[in-house]
mmCIF file of C-alpha atoms in Angstrom:
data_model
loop_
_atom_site.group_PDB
_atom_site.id
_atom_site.type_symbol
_atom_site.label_atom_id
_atom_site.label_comp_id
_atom_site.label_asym_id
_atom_site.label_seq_id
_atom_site.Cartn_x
_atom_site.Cartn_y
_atom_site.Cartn_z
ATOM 1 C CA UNK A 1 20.224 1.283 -9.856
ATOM 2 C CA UNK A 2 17.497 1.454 -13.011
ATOM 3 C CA UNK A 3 14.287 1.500 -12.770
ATOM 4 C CA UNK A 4 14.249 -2.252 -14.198
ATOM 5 C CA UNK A 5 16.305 -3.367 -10.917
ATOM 6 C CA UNK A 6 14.162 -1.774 -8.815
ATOM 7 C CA UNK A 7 10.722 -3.220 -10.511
ATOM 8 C CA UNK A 8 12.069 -6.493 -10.397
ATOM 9 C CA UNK A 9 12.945 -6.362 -6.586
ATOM 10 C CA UNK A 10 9.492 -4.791 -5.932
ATOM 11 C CA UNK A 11 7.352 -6.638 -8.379
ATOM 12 C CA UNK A 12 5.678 -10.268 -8.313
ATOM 13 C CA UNK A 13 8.052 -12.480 -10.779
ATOM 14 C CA UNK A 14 5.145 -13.155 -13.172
ATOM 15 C CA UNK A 15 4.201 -9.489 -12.862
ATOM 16 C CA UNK A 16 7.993 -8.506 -13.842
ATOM 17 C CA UNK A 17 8.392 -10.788 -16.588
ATOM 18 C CA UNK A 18 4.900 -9.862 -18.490
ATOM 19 C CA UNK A 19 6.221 -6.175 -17.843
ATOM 20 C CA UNK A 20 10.018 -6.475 -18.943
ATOM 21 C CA UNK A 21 9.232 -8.960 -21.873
ATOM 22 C CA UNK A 22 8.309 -8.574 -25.343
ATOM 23 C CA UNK A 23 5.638 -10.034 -27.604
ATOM 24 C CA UNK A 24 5.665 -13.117 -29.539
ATOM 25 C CA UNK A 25 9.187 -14.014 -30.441
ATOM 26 C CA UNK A 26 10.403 -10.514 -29.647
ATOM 27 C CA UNK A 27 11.594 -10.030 -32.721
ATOM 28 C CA UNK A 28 10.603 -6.232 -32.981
ATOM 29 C CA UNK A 29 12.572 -5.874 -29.206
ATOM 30 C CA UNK A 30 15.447 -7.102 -31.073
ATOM 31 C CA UNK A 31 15.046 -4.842 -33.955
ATOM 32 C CA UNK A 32 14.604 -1.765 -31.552
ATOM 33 C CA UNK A 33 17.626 -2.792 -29.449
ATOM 34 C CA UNK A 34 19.885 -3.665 -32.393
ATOM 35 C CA UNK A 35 18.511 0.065 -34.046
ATOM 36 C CA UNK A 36 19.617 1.953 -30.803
ATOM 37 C CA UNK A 37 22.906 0.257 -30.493
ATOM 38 C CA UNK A 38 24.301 2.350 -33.518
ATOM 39 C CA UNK A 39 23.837 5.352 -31.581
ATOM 40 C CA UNK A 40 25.039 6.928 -28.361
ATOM 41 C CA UNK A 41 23.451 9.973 -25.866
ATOM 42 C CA UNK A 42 26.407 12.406 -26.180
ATOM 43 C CA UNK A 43 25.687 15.263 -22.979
ATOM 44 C CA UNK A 44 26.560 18.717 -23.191
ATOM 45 C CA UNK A 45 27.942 20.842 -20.996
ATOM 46 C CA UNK A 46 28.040 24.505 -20.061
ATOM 47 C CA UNK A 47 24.544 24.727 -22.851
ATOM 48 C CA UNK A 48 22.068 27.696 -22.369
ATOM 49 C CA UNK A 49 19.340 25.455 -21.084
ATOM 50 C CA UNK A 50 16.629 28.281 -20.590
ATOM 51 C CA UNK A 51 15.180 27.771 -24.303
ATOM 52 C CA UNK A 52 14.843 23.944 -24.915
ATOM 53 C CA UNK A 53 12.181 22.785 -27.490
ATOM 54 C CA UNK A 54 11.876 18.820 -27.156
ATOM 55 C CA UNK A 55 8.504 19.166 -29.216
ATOM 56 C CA UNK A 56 8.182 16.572 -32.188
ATOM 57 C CA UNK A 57 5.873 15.365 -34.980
ATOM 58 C CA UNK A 58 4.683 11.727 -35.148
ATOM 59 C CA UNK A 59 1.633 10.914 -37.481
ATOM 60 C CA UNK A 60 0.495 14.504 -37.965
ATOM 61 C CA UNK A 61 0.209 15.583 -34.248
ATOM 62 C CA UNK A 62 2.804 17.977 -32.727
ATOM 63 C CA UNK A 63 3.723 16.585 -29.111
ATOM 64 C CA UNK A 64 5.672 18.297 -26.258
ATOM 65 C CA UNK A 65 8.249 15.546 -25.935
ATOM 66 C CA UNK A 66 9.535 12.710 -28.106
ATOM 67 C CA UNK A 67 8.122 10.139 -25.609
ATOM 68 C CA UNK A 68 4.948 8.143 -26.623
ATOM 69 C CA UNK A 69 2.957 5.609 -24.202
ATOM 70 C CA UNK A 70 3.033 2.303 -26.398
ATOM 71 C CA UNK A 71 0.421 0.020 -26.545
ATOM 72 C CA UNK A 72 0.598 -2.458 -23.390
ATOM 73 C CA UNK A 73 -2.275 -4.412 -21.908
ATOM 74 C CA UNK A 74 -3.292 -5.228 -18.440
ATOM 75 C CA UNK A 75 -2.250 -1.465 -16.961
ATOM 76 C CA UNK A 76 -4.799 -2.725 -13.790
ATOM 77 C CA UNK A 77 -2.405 -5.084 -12.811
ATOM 78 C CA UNK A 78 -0.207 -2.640 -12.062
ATOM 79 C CA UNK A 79 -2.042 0.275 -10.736
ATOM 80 C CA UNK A 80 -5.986 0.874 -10.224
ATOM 81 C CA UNK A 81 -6.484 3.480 -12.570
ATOM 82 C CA UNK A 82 -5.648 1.110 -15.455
ATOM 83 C CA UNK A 83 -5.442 2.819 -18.737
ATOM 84 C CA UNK A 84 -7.131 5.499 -17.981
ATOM 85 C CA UNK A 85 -4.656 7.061 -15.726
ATOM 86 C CA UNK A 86 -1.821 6.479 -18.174
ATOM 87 C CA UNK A 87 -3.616 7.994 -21.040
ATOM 88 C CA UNK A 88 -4.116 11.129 -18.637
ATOM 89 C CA UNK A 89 -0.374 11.184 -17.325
ATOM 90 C CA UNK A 90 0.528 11.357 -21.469
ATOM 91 C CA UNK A 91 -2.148 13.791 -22.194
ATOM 92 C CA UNK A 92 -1.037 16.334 -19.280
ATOM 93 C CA UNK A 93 2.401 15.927 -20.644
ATOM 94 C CA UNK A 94 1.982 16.503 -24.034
ATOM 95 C CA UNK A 95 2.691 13.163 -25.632
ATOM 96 C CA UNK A 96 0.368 10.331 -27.290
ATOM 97 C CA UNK A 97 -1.476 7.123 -25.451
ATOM 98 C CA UNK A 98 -2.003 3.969 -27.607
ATOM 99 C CA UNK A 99 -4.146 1.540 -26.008
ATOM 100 C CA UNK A 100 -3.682 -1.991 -26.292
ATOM 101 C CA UNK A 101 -6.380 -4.229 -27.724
ATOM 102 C CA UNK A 102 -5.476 -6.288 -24.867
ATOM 103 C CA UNK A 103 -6.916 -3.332 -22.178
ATOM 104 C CA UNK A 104 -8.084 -3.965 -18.935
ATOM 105 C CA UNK A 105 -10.385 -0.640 -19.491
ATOM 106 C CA UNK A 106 -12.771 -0.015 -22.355
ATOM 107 C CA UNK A 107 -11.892 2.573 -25.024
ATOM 108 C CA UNK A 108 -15.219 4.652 -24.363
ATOM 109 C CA UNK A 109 -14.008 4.764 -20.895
ATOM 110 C CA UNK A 110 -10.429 5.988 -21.793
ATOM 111 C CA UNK A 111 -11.741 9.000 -23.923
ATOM 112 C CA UNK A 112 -14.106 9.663 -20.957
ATOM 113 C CA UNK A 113 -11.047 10.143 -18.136
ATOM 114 C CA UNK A 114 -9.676 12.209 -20.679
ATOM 115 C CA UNK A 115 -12.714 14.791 -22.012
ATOM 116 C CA UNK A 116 -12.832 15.897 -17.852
ATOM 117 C CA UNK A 117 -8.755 17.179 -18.033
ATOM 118 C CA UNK A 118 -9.356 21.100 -18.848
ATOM 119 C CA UNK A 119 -7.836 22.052 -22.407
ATOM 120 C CA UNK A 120 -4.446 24.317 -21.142
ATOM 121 C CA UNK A 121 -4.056 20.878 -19.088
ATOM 122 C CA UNK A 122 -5.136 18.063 -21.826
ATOM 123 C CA UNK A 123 -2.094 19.318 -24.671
ATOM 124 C CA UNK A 124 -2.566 16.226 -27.198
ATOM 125 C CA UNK A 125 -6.248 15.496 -28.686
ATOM 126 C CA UNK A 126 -8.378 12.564 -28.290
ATOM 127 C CA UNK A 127 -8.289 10.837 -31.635
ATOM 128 C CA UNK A 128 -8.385 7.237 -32.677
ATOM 129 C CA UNK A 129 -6.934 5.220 -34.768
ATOM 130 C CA UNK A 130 -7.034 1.258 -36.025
ATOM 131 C CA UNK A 131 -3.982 -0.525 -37.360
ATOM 132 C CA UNK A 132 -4.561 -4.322 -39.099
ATOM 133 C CA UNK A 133 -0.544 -5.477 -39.069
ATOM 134 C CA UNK A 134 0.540 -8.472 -41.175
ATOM 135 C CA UNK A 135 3.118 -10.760 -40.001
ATOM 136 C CA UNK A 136 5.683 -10.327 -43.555
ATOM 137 C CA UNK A 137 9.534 -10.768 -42.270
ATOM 138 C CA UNK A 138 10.618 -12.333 -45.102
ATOM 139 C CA UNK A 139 10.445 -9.502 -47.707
ATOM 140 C CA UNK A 140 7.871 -11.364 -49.990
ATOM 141 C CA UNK A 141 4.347 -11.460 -50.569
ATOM 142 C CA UNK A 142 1.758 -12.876 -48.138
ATOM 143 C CA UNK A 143 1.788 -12.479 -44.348
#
């Protein structure tokens, strides 16, 4: 069993479904699905495992692993610590926190949970950045 199956069992339905959907008319979901269909996790066996680096670049800043926390809204509904406590589980792993414009906690109170992690613990800086996106699918001008 996935993690999916087991939110679903545990979660509220409306809960699951704002969770397990995508936005608008999902077309980016598609994209992303349709973009990791072409390739396949091949494991390897018997692999000196001792010296792994699963660092990465995105945007400039090195992070530990290629995993970044996406921008999702409403992070109360699902635990207390809202945002906040996401933004410090990436931080203390190495990775980067987007925050949604839909948040359920303020941005000055985001980069506050995170200036009180120590620096040896805090491994990603607290930067910001805005991003205006145009609606343009069909290869033309306009949005």
């Amino acid at each position: 069993m996935d993690f999916r199956d087991l939110a679903e069992k545990r979660l509220p339905a409306p809960m699951f479904h704002y969770i397990d959907g995508a936005a608008e008319d999902e077309w980016t979901y598609r994209q992303n699905t349709s973009a990791f269909e072409q390739f396949e996790l091949v494991p390897r066996f018997l692999v000196d495992v001792d010296k792994i680096d699963t660092s990465t670049t995105v945007l400039g800043q090195k992070i530990d692993w290629p995993f970044i926390c996406s921008p999702t809204g409403y992070h109360r509904l699902f635990h207390p610590d809202g945002e906040g406590g996401a933004a410090r589980a990436a931080a203390r792993t190495g990775t980067i926190f987007c925050l949604s414009t839909i948040s359920t906690t303020l941005i000055e109170d985001v980069a506050l949970s995170l200036i009180h992690i120590s620096e040896p613990t805090r491994r990603t800086p607290i930067s910001y950045a805005g991003f205006c996106l145009k609606k343009n699918r069909g290869g033309g001008g306009g949005g």
